[in-house]
Short mmCIF file of C-alpha atoms and ligand atoms in Angstrom, two decimals:
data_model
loop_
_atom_site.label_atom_id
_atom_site.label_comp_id
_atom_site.label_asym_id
_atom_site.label_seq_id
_atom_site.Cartn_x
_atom_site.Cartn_y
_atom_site.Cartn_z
CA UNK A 307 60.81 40.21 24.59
CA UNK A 308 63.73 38.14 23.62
CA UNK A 309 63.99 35.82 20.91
CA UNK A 310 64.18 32.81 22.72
CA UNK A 311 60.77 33.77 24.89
CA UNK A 312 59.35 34.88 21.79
CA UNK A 313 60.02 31.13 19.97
CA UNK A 314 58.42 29.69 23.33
CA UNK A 315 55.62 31.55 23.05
CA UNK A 316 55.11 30.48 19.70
CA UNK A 317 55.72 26.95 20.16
CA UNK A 318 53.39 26.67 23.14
CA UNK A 319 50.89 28.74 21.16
CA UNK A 320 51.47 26.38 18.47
CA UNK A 321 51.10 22.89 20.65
CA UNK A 322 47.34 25.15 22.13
CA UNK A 323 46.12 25.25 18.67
CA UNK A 324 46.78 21.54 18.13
CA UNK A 325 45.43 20.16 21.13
CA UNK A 326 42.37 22.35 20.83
CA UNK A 327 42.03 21.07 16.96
CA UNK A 328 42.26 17.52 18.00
CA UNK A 329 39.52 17.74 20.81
CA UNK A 330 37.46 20.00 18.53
CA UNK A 331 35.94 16.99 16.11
CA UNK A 332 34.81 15.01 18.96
CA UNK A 333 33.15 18.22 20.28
CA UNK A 334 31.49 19.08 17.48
CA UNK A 335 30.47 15.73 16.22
CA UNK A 336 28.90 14.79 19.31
CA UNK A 337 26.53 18.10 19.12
CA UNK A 338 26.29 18.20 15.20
CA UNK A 339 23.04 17.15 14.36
CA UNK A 340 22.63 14.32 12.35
CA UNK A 341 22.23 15.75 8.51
CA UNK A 342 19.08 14.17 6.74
CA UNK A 343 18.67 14.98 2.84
CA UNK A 344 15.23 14.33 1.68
CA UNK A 345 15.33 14.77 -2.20
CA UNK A 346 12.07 14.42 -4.66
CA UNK A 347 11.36 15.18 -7.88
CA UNK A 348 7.82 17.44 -7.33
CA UNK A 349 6.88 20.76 -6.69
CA UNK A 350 6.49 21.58 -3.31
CA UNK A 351 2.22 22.34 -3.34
CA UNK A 352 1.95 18.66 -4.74
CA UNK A 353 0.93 15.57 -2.10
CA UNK A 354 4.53 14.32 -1.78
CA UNK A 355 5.71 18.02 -1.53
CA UNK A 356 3.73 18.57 1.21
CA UNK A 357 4.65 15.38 3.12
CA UNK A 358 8.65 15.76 2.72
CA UNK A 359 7.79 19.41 4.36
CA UNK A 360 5.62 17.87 7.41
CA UNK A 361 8.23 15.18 8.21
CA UNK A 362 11.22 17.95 8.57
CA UNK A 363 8.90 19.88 10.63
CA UNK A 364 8.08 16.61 12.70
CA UNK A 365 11.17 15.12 12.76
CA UNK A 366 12.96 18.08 14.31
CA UNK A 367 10.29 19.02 16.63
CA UNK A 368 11.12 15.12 17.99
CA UNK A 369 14.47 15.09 17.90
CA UNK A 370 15.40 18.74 18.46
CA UNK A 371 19.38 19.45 17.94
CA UNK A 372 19.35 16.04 17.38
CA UNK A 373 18.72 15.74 13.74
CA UNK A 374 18.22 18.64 10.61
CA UNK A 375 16.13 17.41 7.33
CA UNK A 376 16.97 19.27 4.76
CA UNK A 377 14.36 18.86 1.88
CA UNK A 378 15.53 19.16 -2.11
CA UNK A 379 12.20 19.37 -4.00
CA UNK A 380 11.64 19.15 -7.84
CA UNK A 381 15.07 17.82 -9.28
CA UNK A 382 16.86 20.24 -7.53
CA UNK A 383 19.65 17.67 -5.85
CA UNK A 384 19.28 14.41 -8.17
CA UNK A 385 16.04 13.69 -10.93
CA UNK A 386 15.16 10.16 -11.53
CA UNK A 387 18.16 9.02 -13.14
CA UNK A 388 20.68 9.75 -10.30
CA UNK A 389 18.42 9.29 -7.08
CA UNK A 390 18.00 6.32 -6.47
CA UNK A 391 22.16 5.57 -6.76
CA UNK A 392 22.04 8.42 -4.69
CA UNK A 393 20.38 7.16 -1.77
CA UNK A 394 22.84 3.66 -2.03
CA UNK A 395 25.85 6.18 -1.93
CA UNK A 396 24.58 8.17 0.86
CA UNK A 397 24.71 11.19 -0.66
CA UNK A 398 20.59 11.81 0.68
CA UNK A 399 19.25 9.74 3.01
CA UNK A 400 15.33 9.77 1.91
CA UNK A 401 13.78 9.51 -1.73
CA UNK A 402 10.29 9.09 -2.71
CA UNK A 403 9.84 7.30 -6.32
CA UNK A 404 6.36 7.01 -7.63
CA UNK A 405 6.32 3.09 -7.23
CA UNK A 406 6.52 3.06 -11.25
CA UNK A 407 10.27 4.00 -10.98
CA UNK A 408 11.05 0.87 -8.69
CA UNK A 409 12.10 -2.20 -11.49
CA UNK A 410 15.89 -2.38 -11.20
CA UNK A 411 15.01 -3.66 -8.00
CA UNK A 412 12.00 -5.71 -7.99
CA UNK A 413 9.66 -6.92 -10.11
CA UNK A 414 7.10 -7.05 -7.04
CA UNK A 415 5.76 -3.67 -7.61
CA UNK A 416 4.23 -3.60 -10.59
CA UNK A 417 1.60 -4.92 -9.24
CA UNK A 418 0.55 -1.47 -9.01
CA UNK A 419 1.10 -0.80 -12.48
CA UNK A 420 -1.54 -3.09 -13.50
CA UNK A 421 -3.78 -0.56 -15.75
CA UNK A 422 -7.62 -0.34 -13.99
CA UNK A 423 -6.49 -2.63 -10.87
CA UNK A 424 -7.86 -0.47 -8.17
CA UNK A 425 -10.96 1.03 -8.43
CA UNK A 426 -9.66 3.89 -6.10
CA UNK A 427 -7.36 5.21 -4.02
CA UNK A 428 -8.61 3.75 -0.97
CA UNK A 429 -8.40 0.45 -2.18
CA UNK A 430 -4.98 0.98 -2.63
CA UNK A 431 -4.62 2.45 0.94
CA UNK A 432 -6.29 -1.01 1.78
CA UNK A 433 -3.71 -3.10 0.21
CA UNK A 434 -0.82 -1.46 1.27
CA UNK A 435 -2.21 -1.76 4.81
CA UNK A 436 -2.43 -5.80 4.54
CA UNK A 437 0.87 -8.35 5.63
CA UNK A 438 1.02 -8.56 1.58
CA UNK A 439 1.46 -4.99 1.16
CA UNK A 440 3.51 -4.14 4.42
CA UNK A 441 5.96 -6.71 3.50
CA UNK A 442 6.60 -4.97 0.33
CA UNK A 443 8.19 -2.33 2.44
CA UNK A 444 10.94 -4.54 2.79
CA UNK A 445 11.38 -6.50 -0.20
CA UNK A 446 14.32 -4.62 -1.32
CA UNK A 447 16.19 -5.07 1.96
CA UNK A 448 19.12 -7.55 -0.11
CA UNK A 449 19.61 -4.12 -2.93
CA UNK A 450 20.19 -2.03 0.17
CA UNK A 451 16.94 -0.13 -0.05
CA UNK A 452 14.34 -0.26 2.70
CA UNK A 453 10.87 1.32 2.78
CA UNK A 454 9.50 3.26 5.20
CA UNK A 455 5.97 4.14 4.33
CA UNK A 456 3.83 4.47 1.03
CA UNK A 457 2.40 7.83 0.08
CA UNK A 458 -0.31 8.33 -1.94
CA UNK A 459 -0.60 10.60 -4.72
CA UNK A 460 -3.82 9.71 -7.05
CA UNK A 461 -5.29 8.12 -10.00
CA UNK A 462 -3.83 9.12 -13.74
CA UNK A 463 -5.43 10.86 -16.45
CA UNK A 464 -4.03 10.75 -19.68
CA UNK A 465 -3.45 13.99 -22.15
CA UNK A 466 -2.35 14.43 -25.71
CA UNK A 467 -1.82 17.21 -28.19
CA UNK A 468 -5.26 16.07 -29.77
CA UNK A 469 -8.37 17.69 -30.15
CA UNK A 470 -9.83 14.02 -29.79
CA UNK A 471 -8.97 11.84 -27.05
CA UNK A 472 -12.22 9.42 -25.84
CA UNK A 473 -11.39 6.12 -27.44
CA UNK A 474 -8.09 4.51 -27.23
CA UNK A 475 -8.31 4.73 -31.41
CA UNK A 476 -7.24 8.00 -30.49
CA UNK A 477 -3.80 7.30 -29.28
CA UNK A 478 -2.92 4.96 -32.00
CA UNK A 479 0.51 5.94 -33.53
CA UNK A 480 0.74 8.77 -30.75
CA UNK A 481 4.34 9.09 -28.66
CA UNK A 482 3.76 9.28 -24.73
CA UNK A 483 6.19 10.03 -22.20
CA UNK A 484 6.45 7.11 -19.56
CA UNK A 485 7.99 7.09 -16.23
CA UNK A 486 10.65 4.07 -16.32
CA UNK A 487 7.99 0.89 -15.89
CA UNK A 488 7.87 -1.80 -18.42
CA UNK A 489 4.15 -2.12 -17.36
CA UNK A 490 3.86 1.15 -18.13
CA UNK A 491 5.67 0.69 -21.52
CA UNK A 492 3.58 -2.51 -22.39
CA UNK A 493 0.36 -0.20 -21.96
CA UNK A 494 0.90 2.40 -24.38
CA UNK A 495 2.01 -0.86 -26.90
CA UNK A 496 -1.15 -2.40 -25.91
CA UNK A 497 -3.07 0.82 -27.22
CA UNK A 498 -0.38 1.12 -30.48
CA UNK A 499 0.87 4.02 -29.00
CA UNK A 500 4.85 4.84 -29.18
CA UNK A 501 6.24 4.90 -25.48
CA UNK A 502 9.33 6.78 -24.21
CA UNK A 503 10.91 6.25 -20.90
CA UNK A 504 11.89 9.93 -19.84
CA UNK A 505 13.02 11.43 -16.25
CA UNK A 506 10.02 13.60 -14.83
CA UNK A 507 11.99 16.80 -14.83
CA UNK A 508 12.35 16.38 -18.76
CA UNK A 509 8.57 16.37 -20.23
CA UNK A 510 7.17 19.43 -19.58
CA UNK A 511 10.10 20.92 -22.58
CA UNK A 512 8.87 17.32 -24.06
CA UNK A 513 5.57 18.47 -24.31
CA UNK A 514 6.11 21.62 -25.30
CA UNK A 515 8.27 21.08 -27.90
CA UNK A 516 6.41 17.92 -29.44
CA UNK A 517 9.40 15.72 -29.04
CA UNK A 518 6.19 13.82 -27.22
CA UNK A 519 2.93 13.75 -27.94
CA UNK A 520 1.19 13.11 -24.49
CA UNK A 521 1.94 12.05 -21.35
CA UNK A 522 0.11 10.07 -18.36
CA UNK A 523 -0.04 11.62 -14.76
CA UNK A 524 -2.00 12.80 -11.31
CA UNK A 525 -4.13 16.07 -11.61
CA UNK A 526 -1.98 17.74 -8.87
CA UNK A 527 1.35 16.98 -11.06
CA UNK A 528 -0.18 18.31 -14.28
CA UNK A 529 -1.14 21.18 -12.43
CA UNK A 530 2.38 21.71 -10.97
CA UNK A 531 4.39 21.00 -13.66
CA UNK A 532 1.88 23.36 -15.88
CA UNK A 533 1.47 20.45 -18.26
CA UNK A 534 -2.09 21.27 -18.82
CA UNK A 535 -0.08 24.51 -20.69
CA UNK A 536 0.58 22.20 -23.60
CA UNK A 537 -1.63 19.91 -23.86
CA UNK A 538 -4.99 19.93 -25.52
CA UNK A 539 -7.22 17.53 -23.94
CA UNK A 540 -6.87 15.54 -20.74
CA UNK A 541 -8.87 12.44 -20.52
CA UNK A 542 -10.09 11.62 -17.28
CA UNK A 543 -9.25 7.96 -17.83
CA UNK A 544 -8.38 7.18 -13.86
CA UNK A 545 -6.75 4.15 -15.36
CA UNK A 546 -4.04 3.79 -13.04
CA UNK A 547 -2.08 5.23 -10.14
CA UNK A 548 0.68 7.23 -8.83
CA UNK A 549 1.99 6.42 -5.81
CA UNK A 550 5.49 6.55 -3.79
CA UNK A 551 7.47 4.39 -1.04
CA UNK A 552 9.58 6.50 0.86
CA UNK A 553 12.60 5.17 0.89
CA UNK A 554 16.31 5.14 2.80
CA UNK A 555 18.92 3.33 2.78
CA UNK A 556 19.07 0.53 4.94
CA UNK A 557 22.75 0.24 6.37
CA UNK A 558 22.13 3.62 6.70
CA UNK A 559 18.88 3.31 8.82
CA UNK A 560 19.92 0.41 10.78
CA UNK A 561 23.33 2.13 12.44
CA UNK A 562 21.29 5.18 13.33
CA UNK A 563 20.69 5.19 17.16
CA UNK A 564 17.55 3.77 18.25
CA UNK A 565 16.37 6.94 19.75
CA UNK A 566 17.04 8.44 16.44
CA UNK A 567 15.46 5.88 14.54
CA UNK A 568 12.24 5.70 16.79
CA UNK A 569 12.09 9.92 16.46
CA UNK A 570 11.83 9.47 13.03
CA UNK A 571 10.23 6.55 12.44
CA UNK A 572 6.86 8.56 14.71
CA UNK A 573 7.69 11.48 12.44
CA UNK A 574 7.32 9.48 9.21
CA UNK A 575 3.61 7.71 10.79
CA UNK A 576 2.79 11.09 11.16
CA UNK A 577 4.24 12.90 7.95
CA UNK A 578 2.11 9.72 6.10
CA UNK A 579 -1.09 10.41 7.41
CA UNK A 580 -1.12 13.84 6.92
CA UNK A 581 0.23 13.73 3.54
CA UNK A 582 -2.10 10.81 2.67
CA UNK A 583 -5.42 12.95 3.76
CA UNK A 584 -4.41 15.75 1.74
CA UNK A 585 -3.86 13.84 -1.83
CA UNK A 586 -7.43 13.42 -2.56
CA UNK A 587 -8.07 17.23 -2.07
CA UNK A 588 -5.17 18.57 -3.33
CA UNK A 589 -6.04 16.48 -6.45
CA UNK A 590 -9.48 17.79 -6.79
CA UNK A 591 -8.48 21.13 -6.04
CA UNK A 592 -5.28 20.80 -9.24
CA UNK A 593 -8.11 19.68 -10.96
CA UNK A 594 -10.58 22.50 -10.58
CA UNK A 595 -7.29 24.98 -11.30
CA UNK A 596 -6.95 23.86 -14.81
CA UNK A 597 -10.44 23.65 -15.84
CA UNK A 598 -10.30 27.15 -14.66
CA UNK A 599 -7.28 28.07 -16.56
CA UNK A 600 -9.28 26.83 -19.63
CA UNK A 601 -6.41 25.83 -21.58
CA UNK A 602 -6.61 22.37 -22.18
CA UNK A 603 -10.16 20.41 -22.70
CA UNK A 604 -11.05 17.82 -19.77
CA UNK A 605 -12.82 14.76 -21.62
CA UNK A 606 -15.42 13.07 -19.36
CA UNK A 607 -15.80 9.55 -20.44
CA UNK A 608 -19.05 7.71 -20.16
CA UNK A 609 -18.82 3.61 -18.96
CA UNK A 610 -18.44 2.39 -23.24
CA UNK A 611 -15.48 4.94 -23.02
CA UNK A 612 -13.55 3.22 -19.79
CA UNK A 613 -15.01 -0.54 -21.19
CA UNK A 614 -12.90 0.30 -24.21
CA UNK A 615 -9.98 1.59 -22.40
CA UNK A 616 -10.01 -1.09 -20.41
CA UNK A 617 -9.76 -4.29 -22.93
CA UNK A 618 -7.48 -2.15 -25.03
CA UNK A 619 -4.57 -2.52 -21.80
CA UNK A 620 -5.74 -6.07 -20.65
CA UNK A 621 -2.98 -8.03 -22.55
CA UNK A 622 -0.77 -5.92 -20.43
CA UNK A 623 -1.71 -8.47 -17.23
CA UNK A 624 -1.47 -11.46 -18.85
CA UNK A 625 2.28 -10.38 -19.78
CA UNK A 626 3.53 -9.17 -16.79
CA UNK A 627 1.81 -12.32 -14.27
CA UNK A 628 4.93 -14.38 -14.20
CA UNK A 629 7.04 -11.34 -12.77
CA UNK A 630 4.53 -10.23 -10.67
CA UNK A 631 2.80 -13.20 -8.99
CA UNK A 632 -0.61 -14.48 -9.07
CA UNK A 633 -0.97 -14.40 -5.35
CA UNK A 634 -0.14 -11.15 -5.30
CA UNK A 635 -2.37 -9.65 -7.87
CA UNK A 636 -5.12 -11.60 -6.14
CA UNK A 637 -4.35 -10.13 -2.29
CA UNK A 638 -4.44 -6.30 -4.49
CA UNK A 639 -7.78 -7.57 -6.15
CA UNK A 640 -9.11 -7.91 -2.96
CA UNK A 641 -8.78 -4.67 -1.85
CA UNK A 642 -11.46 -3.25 -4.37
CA UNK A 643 -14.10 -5.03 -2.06
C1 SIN B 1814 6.32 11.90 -9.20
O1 SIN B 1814 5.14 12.14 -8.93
O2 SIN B 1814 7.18 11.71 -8.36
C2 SIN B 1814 6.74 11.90 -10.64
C3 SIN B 1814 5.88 11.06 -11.47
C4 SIN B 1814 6.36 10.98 -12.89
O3 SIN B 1814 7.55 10.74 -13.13
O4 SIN B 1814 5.53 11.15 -13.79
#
């Protein structure tokens, strides 16, 4: 071969590669499925765990090729601190906060903060199913966030370090771990306790290492997060609730293609309901596990017990009414009927 074929070769060789590296993108981005992150801060055999698992498994059954969930559980992408940023930035495209974590944004739900506001979980499944509560969904629409469903996790207990933990006398003095809620930070004043705001992934080593003193949570997350390890008694106070709106972001959400967006909207309805059935069991079942484990002491409390509880964290409505909104507190009242 002579030089000058040889250089035409390689020129023409040279012009294939480009052509074929120019068409390539549009090839592959028009079969690349669209990438969904789903990032949470639980364990994976927890309620919300569960849920972020069913909706990759219905989402690509409905749209297969079409879209790939990828689910980050328990810190492992972003904790509290970053997710939510994360989610405006598009860096995921799902998050689940308990509702606790929501304040930056709107002062709206802390309605379900309000300590002994629902008697149970299905009064809270009741209120989120009203206008009221459906148009909560979308109250953070103008911060970029929009909701897609609530998921239920259950009602909190509260544990300490304590041998003695009945009367809220006990917690006087005590430090407790908070999620970031200035409800939840107005409670523990209300019983004289010291609150710290601190990023779930952080208080088990809290705990443990008595930089806290106690901590307020769901049986299937003390379970999971082997809190009931060091802790000495766990008061079954059911004095308030954790629960999450699954979030996205809402540019985001609105320029996906409606077949897209319907897929996974169906896969979310469905992803709800089952993770919403299993709560309640998966609760009672976390429970059962760590009186088993017969490391920490559960406290029953009899009716004085939850009467005192009670009036010790009423001040905290009173306080937070303004922010909140009568109405609103009423149409969640309601709900207990
Ligand atoms: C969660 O259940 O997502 C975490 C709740 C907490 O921060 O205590």
């Amino acid at each position: 071969m002579t030089q000058a074929t040889r250089t035409r070769r390689h020129v023409l060789f040279a012009a294939g590669a480009v052509a074929t590296a120019l068409a390539m993108p549009f090839t592959a981005s028009a079969q690349a499925p669209i990438v969904v992150k789903f990032s949470h801060v639980v364990a994976e055999n927890t309620p919300k765990g569960q849920g972020a698992l069913k909706f990759k498994e219905l989402a690509e059954k409905k749209l297969p090729g079409k879209v790939q969930v990828q689910v980050f559980p328990s810190s492992q992408l972003f904790g509290d601190a970053k997710e939510m940023e994360a989610l405006l930035l598009g860096d995921v495209q799902l998050i689940a906060p308990s509702l606790s974590k929501f304040d930056r944004y709107t002062k709206k739900l802390q309605v379900f903060d309000l300590p002994f506001l629902f008697d149970d979980i299905d009064a809270v499944d009741r209120f989120q199913a009203t206008k009221t509560g459906q148009e909560l969904l979308t109250s953070m629409k103008s911060r970029g966030l929009v909701g897609l469903a609530y998921w239920h996790n259950g009602m909190k207990q509260l544990s300490t370090n304590k041998d003695k933990l009945q009367r809220p006398d006990d917690v006087k003095g005590l430090k407790f771990r908070i999620q970031a809620s200035d409800v939840l930070e107005a409670q523990f004043r209300a019983l004289g306790a010291n609150p710290q705001k601190m990023a779930f992934s952080e208080v088990y080593q809290a705990l443990q290492t008595g930089v806290v003193d106690g901590q307020e949570n769901t049986w299937s997350n003390i379970f999971s997060q082997k809190f009931f390890e060091v802790q000495k008694t766990i008061a079954e106070t059911n004095h308030g609730l954790i629960e999450y709106m699954v979030v996205t972001n809402a540019k985001w959400w609105d320029g996906l293609p409606a077949d897209i967006r319907q897929g996974l909207s169906e896969a979310m309805k469905e992803a709800t309901a089952y993770a919403n059935k299993l709560a309640l069991d998966l609760n009672e079942a976390d429970k059962k596990k760590i009186m088993d484990a017969g490391k920490a002491k559960i406290q029953k409390l009899g009716k004085e017990d939850t009467a005192a509880w009670r009036k010790s964290m009423e001040p905290v409505w009173k306080k937070f009414e303004g922010d909140i909104g009568r109405d609103l507190i009423d149409a969640a009242l309601k709900a207990n009927s």
